[in-house]
mmCIF file of C-alpha atoms in Angstrom:
data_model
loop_
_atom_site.group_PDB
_atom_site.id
_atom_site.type_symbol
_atom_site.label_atom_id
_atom_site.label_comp_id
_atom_site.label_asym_id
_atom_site.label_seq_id
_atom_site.Cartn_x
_atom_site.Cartn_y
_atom_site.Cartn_z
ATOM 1 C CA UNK T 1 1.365 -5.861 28.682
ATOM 2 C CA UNK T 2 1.346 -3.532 25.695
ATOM 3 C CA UNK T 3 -1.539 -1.673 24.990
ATOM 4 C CA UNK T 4 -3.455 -3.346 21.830
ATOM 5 C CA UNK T 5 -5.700 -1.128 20.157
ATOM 6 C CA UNK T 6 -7.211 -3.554 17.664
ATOM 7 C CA UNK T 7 -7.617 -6.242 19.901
ATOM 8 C CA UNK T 8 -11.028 -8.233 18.229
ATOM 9 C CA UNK T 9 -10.418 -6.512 15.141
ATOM 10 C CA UNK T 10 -9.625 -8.373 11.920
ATOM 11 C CA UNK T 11 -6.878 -6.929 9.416
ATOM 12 C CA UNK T 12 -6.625 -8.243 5.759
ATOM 13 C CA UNK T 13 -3.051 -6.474 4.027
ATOM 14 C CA UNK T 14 -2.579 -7.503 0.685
ATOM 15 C CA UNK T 15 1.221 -7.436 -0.720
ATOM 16 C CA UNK T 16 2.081 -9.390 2.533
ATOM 17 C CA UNK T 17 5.040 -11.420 1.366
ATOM 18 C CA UNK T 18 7.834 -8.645 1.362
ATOM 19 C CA UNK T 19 8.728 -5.215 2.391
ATOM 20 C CA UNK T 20 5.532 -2.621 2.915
ATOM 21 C CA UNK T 21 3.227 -5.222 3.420
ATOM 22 C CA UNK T 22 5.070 -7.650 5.993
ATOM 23 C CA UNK T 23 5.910 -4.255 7.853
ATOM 24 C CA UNK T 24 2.265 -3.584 8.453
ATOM 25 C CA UNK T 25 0.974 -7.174 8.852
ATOM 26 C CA UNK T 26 3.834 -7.040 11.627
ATOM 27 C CA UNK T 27 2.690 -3.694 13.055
ATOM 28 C CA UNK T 28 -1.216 -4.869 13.306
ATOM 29 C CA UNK T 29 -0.510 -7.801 14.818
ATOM 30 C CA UNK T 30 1.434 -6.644 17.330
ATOM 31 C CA UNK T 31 -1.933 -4.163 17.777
ATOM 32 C CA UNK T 32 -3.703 -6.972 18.581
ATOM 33 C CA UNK T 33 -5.493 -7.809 15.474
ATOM 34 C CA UNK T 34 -6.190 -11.130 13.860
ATOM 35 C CA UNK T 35 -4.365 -10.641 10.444
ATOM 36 C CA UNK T 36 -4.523 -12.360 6.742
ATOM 37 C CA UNK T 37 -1.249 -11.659 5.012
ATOM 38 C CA UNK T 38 -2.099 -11.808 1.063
ATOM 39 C CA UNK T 39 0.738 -12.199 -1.183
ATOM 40 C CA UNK T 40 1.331 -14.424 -4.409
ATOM 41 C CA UNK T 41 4.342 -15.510 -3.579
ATOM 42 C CA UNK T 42 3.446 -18.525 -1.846
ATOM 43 C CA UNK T 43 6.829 -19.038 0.231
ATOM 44 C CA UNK T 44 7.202 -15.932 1.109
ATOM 45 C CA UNK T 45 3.379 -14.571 2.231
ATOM 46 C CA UNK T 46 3.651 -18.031 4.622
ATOM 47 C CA UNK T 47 7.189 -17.399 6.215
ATOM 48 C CA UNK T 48 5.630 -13.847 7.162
ATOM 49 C CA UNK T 49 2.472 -14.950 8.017
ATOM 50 C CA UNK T 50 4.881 -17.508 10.680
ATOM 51 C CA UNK T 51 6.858 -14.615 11.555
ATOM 52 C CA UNK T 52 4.156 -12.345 12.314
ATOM 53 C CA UNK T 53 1.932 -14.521 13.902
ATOM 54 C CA UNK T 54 -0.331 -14.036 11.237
ATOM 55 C CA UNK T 55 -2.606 -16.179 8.497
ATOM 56 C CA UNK T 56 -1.548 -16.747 4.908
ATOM 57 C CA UNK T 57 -3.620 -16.586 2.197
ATOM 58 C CA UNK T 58 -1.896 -16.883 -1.583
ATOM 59 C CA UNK T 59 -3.883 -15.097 -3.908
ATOM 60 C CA UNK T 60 -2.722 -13.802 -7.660
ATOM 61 C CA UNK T 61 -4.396 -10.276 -7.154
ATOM 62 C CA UNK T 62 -4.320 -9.610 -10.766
ATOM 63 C CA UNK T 63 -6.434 -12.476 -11.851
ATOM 64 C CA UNK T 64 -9.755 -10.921 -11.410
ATOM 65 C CA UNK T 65 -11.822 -14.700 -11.175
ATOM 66 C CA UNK T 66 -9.264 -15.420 -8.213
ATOM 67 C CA UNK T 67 -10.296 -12.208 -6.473
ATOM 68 C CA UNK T 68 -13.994 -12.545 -7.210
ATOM 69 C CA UNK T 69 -13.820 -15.773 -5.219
ATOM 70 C CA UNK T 70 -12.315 -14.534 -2.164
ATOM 71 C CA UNK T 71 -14.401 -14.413 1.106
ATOM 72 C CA UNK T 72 -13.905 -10.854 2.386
ATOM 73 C CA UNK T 73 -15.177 -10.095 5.614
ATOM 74 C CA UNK T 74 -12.580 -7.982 7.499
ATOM 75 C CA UNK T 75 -12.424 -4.822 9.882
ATOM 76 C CA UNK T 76 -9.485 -3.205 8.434
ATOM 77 C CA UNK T 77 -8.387 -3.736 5.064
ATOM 78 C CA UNK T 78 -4.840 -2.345 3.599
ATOM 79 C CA UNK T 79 -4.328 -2.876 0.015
ATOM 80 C CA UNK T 80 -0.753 -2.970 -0.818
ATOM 81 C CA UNK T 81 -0.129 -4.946 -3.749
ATOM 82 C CA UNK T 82 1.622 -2.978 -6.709
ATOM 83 C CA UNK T 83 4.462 -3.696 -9.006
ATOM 84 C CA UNK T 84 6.011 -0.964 -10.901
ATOM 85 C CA UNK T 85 7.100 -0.431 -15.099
ATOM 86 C CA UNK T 86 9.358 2.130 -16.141
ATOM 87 C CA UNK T 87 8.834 2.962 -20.048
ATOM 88 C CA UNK T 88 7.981 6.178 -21.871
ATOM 89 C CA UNK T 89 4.474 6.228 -22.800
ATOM 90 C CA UNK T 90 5.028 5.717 -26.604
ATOM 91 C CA UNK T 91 7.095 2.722 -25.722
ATOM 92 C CA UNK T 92 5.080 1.186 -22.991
ATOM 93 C CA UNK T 93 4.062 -2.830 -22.965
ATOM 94 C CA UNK T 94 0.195 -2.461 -23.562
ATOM 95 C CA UNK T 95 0.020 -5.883 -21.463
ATOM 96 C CA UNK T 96 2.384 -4.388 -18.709
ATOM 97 C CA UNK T 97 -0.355 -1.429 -19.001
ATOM 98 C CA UNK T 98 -3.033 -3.833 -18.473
ATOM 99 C CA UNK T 99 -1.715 -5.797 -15.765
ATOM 100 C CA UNK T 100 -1.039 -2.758 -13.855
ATOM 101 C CA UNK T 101 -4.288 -1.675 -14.425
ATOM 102 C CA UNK T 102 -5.677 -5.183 -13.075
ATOM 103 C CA UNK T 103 -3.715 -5.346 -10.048
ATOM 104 C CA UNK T 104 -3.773 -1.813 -8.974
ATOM 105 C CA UNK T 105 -7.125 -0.226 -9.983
ATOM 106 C CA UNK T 106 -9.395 -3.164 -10.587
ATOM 107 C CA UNK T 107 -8.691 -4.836 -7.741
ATOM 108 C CA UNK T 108 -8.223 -2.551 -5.689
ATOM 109 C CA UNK T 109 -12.124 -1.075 -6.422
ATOM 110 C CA UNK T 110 -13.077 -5.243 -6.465
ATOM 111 C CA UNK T 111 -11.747 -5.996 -2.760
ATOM 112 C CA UNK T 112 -13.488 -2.758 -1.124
ATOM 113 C CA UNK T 113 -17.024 -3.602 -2.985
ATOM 114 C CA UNK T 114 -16.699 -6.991 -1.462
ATOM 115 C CA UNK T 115 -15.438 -5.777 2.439
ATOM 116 C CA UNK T 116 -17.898 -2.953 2.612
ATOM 117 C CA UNK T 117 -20.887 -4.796 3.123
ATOM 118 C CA UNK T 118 -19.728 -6.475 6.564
ATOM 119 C CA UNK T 119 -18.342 -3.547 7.295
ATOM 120 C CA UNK T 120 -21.204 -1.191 6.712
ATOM 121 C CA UNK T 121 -22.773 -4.206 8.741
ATOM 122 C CA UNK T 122 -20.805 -4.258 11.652
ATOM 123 C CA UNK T 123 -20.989 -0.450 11.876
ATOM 124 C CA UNK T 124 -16.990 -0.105 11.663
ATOM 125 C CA UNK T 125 -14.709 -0.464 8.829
ATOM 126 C CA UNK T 126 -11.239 1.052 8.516
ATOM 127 C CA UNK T 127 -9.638 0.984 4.591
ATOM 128 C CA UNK T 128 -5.929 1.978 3.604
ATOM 129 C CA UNK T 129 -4.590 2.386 0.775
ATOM 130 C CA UNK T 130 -0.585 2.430 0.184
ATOM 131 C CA UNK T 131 -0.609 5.306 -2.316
ATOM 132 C CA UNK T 132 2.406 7.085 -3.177
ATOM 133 C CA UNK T 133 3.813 10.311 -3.803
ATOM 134 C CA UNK T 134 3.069 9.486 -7.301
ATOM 135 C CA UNK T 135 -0.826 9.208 -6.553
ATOM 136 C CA UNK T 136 -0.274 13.630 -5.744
ATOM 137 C CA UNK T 137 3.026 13.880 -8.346
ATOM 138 C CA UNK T 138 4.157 12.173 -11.594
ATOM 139 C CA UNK T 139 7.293 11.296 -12.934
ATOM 140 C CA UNK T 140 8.302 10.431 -16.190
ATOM 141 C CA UNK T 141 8.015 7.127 -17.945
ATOM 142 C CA UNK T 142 5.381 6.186 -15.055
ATOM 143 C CA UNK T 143 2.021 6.532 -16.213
ATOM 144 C CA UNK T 144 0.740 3.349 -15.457
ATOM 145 C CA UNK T 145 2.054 3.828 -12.315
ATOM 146 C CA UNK T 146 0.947 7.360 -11.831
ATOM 147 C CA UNK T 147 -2.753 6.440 -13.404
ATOM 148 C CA UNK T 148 -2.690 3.761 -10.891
ATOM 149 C CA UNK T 149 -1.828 5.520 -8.024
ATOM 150 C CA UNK T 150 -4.361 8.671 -8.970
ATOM 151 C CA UNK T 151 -7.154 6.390 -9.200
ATOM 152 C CA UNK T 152 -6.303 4.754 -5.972
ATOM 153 C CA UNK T 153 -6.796 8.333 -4.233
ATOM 154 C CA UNK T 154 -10.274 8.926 -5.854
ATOM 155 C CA UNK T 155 -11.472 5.405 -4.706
ATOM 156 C CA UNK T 156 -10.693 6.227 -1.354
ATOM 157 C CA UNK T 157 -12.094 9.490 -1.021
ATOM 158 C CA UNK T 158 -15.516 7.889 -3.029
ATOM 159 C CA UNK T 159 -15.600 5.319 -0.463
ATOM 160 C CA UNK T 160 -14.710 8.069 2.359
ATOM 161 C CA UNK T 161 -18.014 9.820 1.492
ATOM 162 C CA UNK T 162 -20.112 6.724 0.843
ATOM 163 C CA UNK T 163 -19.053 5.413 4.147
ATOM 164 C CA UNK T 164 -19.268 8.593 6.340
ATOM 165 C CA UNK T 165 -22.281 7.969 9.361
ATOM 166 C CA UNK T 166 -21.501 4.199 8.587
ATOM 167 C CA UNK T 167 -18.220 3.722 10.847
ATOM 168 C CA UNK T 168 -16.499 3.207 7.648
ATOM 169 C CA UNK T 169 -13.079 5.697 7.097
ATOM 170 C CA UNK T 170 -10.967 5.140 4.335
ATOM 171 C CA UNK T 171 -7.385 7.144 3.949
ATOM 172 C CA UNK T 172 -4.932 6.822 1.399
ATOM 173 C CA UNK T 173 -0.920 6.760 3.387
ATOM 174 C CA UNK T 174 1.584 8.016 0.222
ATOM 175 C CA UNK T 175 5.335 7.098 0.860
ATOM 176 C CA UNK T 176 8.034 8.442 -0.332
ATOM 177 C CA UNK T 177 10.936 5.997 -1.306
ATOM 178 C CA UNK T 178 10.907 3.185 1.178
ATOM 179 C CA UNK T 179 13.870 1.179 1.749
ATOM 180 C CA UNK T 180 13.230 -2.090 0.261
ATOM 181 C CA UNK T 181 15.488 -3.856 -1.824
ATOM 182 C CA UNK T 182 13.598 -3.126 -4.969
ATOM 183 C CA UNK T 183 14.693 0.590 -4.102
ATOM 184 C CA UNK T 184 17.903 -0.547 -2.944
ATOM 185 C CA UNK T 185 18.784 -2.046 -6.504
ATOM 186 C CA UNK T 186 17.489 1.359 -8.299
ATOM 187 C CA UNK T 187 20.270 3.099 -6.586
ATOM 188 C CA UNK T 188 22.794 0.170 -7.414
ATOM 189 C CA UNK T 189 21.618 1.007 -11.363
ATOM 190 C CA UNK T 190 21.147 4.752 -11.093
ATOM 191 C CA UNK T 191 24.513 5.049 -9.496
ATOM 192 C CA UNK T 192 26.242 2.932 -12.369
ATOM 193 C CA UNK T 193 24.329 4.787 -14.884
ATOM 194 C CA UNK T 194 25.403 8.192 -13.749
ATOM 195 C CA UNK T 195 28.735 7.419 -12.717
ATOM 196 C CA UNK T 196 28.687 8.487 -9.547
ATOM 197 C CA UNK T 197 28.562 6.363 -6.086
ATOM 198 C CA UNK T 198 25.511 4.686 -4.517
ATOM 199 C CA UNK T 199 25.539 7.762 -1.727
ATOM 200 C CA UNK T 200 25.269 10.139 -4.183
ATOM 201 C CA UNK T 201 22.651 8.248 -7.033
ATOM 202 C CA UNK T 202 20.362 8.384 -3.834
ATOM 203 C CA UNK T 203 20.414 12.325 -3.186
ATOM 204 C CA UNK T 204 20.821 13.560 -6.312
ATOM 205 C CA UNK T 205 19.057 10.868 -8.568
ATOM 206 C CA UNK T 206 16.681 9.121 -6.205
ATOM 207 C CA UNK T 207 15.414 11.819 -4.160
ATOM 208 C CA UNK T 208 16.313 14.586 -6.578
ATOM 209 C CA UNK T 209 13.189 16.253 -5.158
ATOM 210 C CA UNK T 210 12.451 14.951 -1.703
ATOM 211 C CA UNK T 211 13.708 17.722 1.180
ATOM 212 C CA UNK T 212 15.186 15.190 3.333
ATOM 213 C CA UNK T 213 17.650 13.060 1.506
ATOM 214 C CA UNK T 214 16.618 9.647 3.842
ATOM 215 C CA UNK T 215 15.031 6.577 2.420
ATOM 216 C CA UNK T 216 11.794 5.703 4.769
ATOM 217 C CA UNK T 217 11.810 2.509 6.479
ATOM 218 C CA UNK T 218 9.009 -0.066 6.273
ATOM 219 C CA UNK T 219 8.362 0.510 9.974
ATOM 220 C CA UNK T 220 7.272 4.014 9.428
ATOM 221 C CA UNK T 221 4.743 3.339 6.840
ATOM 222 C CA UNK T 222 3.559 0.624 9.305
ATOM 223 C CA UNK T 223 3.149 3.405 11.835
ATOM 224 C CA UNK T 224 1.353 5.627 9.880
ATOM 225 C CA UNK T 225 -1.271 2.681 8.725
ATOM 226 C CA UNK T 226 -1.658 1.934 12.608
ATOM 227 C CA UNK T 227 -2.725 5.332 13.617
ATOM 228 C CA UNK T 228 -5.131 5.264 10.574
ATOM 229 C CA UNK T 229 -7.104 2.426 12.171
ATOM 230 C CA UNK T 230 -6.412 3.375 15.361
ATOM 231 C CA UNK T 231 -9.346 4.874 17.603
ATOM 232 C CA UNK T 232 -7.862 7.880 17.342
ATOM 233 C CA UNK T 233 -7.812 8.591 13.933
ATOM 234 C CA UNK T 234 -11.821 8.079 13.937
ATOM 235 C CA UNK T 235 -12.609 11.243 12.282
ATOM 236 C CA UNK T 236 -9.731 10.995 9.473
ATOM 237 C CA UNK T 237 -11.028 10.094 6.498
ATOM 238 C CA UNK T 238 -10.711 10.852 2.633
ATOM 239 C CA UNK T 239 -7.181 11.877 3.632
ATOM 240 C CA UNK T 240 -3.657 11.482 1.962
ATOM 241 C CA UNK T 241 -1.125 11.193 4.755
ATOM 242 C CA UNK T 242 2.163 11.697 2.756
ATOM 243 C CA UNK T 243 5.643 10.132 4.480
ATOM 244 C CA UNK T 244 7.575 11.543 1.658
ATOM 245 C CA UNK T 245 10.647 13.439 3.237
ATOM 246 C CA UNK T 246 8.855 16.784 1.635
ATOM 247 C CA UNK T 247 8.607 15.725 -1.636
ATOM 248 C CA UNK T 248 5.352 16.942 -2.637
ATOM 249 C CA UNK T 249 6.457 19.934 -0.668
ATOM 250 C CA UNK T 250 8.362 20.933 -3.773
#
C-alpha cells in the first residue's frame, strides 16, 4: 500500500472544479486526506469531488455573506480560486477590479481568519496559497491580477509569523504557465494575433521570458502543494516556491 502522509488530516482546496485545483484535490487524496473540493461551478466541483474521491462543496467565493457562512475547520487549506482580466489600467472594468479584489484578496484573508482558530487549536495547520509568478513579477495590463497576487504573498508570510510555535506554516507555491485550457486558448489567440503558429505564440509570446519554453502540468503544482503539507516540509514557512521554468530567474 502506498505510503499516505496525510492520513487523518483534513484538506479544504478551493477552485476545485477544473485544472489547478482538481490536480491537488487529486494529489491529497491520494495522500490520504479527507478532502472538500470548493468550486462554483456546481457540475463540475461534484464530478471531481466523484473522481477524486473527495466532498463537494459549491460555494460563490466572491460573495463575501456566502463565505462568512462557511464552517471552516480544516488541517490544510489551499486557496486556489482566481480568475484573470486583461485591460490596461486606464481602461480597466472598475467592477472586474472589484470582483478580483473580492475573490482573490478578501477572501482569501476571510477563509484563513476563519481556519486558524482550529488550527491554532489542534496545534497543526498547513496553508497554501496558489500564487503566481505574477505575485514576484508583473506584466502589463494585469494589475488586478498582479495586486492580487502581491497581496496573496504578504498574507501568507503575516500568517507565517503569526503562526510560527503554533504548528501553523503557511507557503505561497507560484506557477508559471500551467497547461490548462484557459492557457491553451491564449496560445490559440496569441498565435492568430501574431501570425505565427501555436508552437511558436508559446515560446516567443507565452513564455517570452520563462528559461524553459514548457508549459507546467497540473500534476506538478499538485506535487509541490503535497510536499508543502507534507511532514517534511515542517520547517518551510513564509516561503514562495516558484515552478516557473526560470521565469523570475530573468
Amino acid at each position: 500500500m502506498a505510503e499516505q502522509p496525510l492520513a487523518g488530516r483534513r484538506a479544504m482546496v478551493t477552485g476545485a472544479g477544473s485544472g489547478i485545483g482538481a490536480a491537488i484535490a487529486a494529489r491529497l487524496v491520494a495522500d490520504g486526506a479527507e478532502v472538500t473540493c470548493v468550486d462554483v461551478n456546481a457540475d463540475a466541483v461534484r464530478a471531481v469531488a466523484d473522481q477524486v474521491g473527495g466532498t463537494p462543496l459549491v460555494v460563490d467565493l466572491s460573495d463575501q455573506a456566502a463565505v462568512a457562512d462557511m464552517a471552516i475547520d480544516t488541517d490544510i487549506l489551499v486557496s486556489n480560486a482566481g480568475i484573470q482580466h486583461v485591460a490596461p489600467i486606464d481602461e480597466f472594468p472598475l467592477d472586474r477590479f472589484d470582483l478580483i479584489m473580492r475573490l482573490m484578496v478578501h477572501t482569501p484573508f476571510q477563509l484563513v481568519r476563519s481556519a486558524l482558530p482550529g488550527m491554532y487549536e489542534r496545534g497543526f495547520g498547513r496553508v497554501v496559497h496558489i500564487s503566481s509568478a505574477h505575485g514576484l513579477r508583473a506584466s502589463l495590463h494585469k494589475s488586478a491580477y498582479v495586486m492580487a497576487k502581491h497581496a496573496t504573498e504578504g498574507l501568507s508570510k503575516v500568517t507565517a509569523l503569526e503562526g510560527a510555535g503554533r504548528g501553523v506554516t503557511s507557503n505561497c507555491v507560484n506557477p508559471g504557465y500551467v497547461r490548462t485550457p484557459l492557457v491553451q486558448k491564449q496560445v490559440v489567440d496569441q498565435a492568430a494575433a501574431h501570425g505565427m503558429s501555436e508552437t511558436e505564440a508559446l515560446e516567443k509570446v507565452i513564455l517570452a521570458r520563462a528559461a524553459i519554453k514548457e508549459l507546467i502540468d497540473p500534476e506538478d503544482i499538485a506535487a509541490a502543494v503535497a510536499f508543502v503539507v507534507s511532514p517534511s516540509a515542517s520547517m518551510m514557512t513564509g516561503a514562495s516556491l516558484s515552478l516557473d521554468g526560470g521565469w523570475t530567474a530573468t
